């Protein structure tokens, strides 16, 4: 996002730094709110909770991509980060809730590993797409991977009974 704001929106690095902080600050609160919502209202409806969040985020990413002004872009980016932040604790809490106790450690490790890999690969992929194609292609990558999140939420087992210990 910082490169986009500097190159396409012609902002200074200082302005970019301030605007880049806003979505992350909002997602701090929505992450906590999302954990509370997940525990309180979506305990047995994780796939609906996570898929709905992902689909709303896709809409906000598309609005962000088509934003006509830097202010609109920042508002949509902030809303997208805030809405997607609602899913964070559900994503980490679901495996702990549904895996057999003997697998919760490895399950949490795999979740963390996946998040770390995504955090390392996504900026490289987006940078490559922006450099070789366009910023639209880079944002399209975000849209496609967020749609994939909605699909995976329905594919991943949602109850402990759906898992079996191999061997």
Short mmCIF file of C-alpha atoms in Angstrom, two decimals:
data_model
loop_
_atom_site.label_atom_id
_atom_site.label_comp_id
_atom_site.label_asym_id
_atom_site.label_seq_id
_atom_site.Cartn_x
_atom_site.Cartn_y
_atom_site.Cartn_z
CA UNK A 1 0.00 0.00 0.00
CA UNK A 2 2.74 2.53 0.77
CA UNK A 3 4.22 2.26 -2.75
CA UNK A 4 0.77 2.66 -4.26
CA UNK A 5 0.05 5.74 -2.17
CA UNK A 6 3.39 7.32 -3.08
CA UNK A 7 3.44 6.40 -6.78
CA UNK A 8 -0.23 6.42 -7.80
CA UNK A 9 -1.68 8.89 -5.30
CA UNK A 10 1.44 11.12 -5.12
CA UNK A 11 1.59 11.35 -1.33
CA UNK A 12 4.70 12.03 0.69
CA UNK A 13 6.24 9.24 2.74
CA UNK A 14 5.07 10.98 5.91
CA UNK A 15 1.48 11.18 4.66
CA UNK A 16 1.69 7.55 3.55
CA UNK A 17 2.94 6.48 6.97
CA UNK A 18 0.06 8.21 8.73
CA UNK A 19 -2.55 6.82 6.34
CA UNK A 20 -1.07 3.30 6.52
CA UNK A 21 -1.37 3.34 10.32
CA UNK A 22 -5.09 4.10 10.39
CA UNK A 23 -6.34 0.68 9.15
CA UNK A 24 -4.02 -1.16 11.53
CA UNK A 25 -5.18 0.91 14.50
CA UNK A 26 -8.81 0.16 13.65
CA UNK A 27 -8.11 -3.56 13.26
CA UNK A 28 -6.74 -3.68 16.82
CA UNK A 29 -10.23 -3.01 18.14
CA UNK A 30 -12.05 -5.16 15.59
CA UNK A 31 -9.80 -8.13 16.34
CA UNK A 32 -10.90 -8.04 19.97
CA UNK A 33 -14.53 -7.43 18.96
CA UNK A 34 -14.37 -10.32 16.50
CA UNK A 35 -13.09 -12.69 19.19
CA UNK A 36 -15.97 -11.69 21.44
CA UNK A 37 -18.53 -12.11 18.61
CA UNK A 38 -17.04 -15.48 17.67
CA UNK A 39 -17.27 -16.76 21.25
CA UNK A 40 -20.63 -15.23 22.06
CA UNK A 41 -22.72 -15.61 18.92
CA UNK A 42 -20.89 -17.75 16.36
CA UNK A 43 -19.54 -20.57 18.50
CA UNK A 44 -21.15 -23.21 16.27
CA UNK A 45 -21.41 -21.10 13.12
CA UNK A 46 -17.75 -20.43 12.34
CA UNK A 47 -17.96 -21.04 8.61
CA UNK A 48 -20.80 -18.53 8.23
CA UNK A 49 -19.00 -15.99 10.41
CA UNK A 50 -15.70 -16.29 8.54
CA UNK A 51 -17.21 -16.52 5.06
CA UNK A 52 -19.46 -13.49 5.57
CA UNK A 53 -16.50 -11.46 6.81
CA UNK A 54 -14.40 -12.51 3.82
CA UNK A 55 -17.15 -11.64 1.33
CA UNK A 56 -17.76 -8.20 2.86
CA UNK A 57 -14.00 -7.64 2.76
CA UNK A 58 -13.95 -8.52 -0.95
CA UNK A 59 -16.58 -5.85 -1.63
CA UNK A 60 -14.55 -3.29 0.35
CA UNK A 61 -11.34 -4.25 -1.52
CA UNK A 62 -13.12 -3.73 -4.84
CA UNK A 63 -14.38 -0.35 -3.66
CA UNK A 64 -10.85 0.48 -2.50
CA UNK A 65 -9.48 -0.38 -5.93
CA UNK A 66 -11.99 1.86 -7.67
CA UNK A 67 -11.78 4.74 -5.18
CA UNK A 68 -11.64 8.11 -6.90
CA UNK A 69 -9.77 9.90 -4.15
CA UNK A 70 -7.13 9.18 -1.55
CA UNK A 71 -9.66 9.81 1.19
CA UNK A 72 -12.08 7.25 -0.26
CA UNK A 73 -9.22 4.79 -0.73
CA UNK A 74 -8.20 5.20 2.92
CA UNK A 75 -11.77 4.86 4.16
CA UNK A 76 -12.31 1.63 2.18
CA UNK A 77 -8.90 0.28 3.21
CA UNK A 78 -9.69 1.05 6.85
CA UNK A 79 -13.10 -0.61 6.60
CA UNK A 80 -11.59 -3.66 4.84
CA UNK A 81 -8.88 -4.05 7.50
CA UNK A 82 -11.42 -3.50 10.25
CA UNK A 83 -13.92 -6.01 8.88
CA UNK A 84 -11.24 -8.60 8.16
CA UNK A 85 -9.87 -8.03 11.67
CA UNK A 86 -13.17 -9.43 12.95
CA UNK A 87 -12.09 -12.83 11.56
CA UNK A 88 -8.68 -13.00 13.22
CA UNK A 89 -9.66 -14.65 16.48
CA UNK A 90 -12.13 -16.93 14.72
CA UNK A 91 -9.37 -18.15 12.42
CA UNK A 92 -7.06 -18.85 15.34
CA UNK A 93 -9.79 -20.01 17.71
CA UNK A 94 -11.53 -22.50 15.44
CA UNK A 95 -8.69 -25.07 15.32
CA UNK A 96 -8.31 -24.89 19.08
CA UNK A 97 -12.03 -25.44 19.42
CA UNK A 98 -12.43 -28.35 17.00
CA UNK A 99 -9.16 -30.28 17.05
CA UNK A 100 -8.77 -33.20 19.41
CA UNK A 101 -6.68 -32.14 22.45
CA UNK A 102 -3.75 -34.24 21.25
CA UNK A 103 -3.52 -32.08 18.10
CA UNK A 104 -4.17 -28.54 19.34
CA UNK A 105 -0.47 -27.68 19.60
CA UNK A 106 0.37 -28.82 16.11
CA UNK A 107 -2.88 -27.29 14.81
CA UNK A 108 -2.00 -23.90 16.30
CA UNK A 109 1.52 -24.27 14.92
CA UNK A 110 0.23 -24.96 11.43
CA UNK A 111 -2.11 -21.96 11.65
CA UNK A 112 0.75 -19.73 12.75
CA UNK A 113 3.03 -21.17 10.05
CA UNK A 114 0.40 -20.48 7.38
CA UNK A 115 -0.02 -16.92 8.59
CA UNK A 116 3.73 -16.33 8.61
CA UNK A 117 4.12 -17.75 5.09
CA UNK A 118 1.23 -15.60 3.82
CA UNK A 119 2.72 -12.54 5.51
CA UNK A 120 6.03 -13.17 3.72
CA UNK A 121 4.66 -14.21 0.31
CA UNK A 122 1.84 -11.68 -0.13
CA UNK A 123 3.98 -8.51 -0.23
CA UNK A 124 6.42 -10.14 -2.66
CA UNK A 125 3.59 -11.37 -4.89
CA UNK A 126 1.85 -8.01 -4.80
CA UNK A 127 5.07 -6.17 -5.56
CA UNK A 128 5.81 -8.47 -8.49
CA UNK A 129 2.26 -8.08 -9.84
CA UNK A 130 2.38 -4.29 -9.50
CA UNK A 131 5.80 -4.08 -11.14
CA UNK A 132 5.08 -6.45 -14.04
CA UNK A 133 1.38 -5.73 -14.59
CA UNK A 134 -0.39 -3.06 -12.55
CA UNK A 135 -1.59 -2.05 -9.12
CA UNK A 136 -4.98 -3.39 -10.19
CA UNK A 137 -3.42 -6.84 -10.64
CA UNK A 138 -1.85 -6.58 -7.17
CA UNK A 139 -5.19 -5.61 -5.61
CA UNK A 140 -6.81 -8.39 -7.64
CA UNK A 141 -4.48 -10.79 -5.83
CA UNK A 142 -5.95 -9.57 -2.53
CA UNK A 143 -9.48 -10.03 -3.84
CA UNK A 144 -8.82 -13.58 -5.09
CA UNK A 145 -7.06 -14.69 -1.90
CA UNK A 146 -9.84 -13.21 0.23
CA UNK A 147 -12.44 -15.07 -1.86
CA UNK A 148 -10.35 -18.19 -1.32
CA UNK A 149 -10.66 -17.57 2.42
CA UNK A 150 -14.46 -17.72 2.12
CA UNK A 151 -14.25 -21.02 0.25
CA UNK A 152 -11.77 -22.56 2.68
CA UNK A 153 -14.01 -21.63 5.61
CA UNK A 154 -16.61 -24.04 4.20
CA UNK A 155 -14.07 -26.76 3.38
CA UNK A 156 -12.25 -26.95 6.72
CA UNK A 157 -13.86 -29.33 9.24
CA UNK A 158 -15.86 -27.41 11.81
CA UNK A 159 -16.33 -30.04 14.55
CA UNK A 160 -13.97 -32.30 16.49
CA UNK A 161 -15.90 -35.32 15.19
CA UNK A 162 -14.89 -34.39 11.63
CA UNK A 163 -11.24 -35.01 12.41
CA UNK A 164 -9.72 -38.43 12.87
CA UNK A 165 -6.32 -39.37 14.23
CA UNK A 166 -4.28 -41.16 11.60
CA UNK A 167 -2.21 -44.14 12.64
#
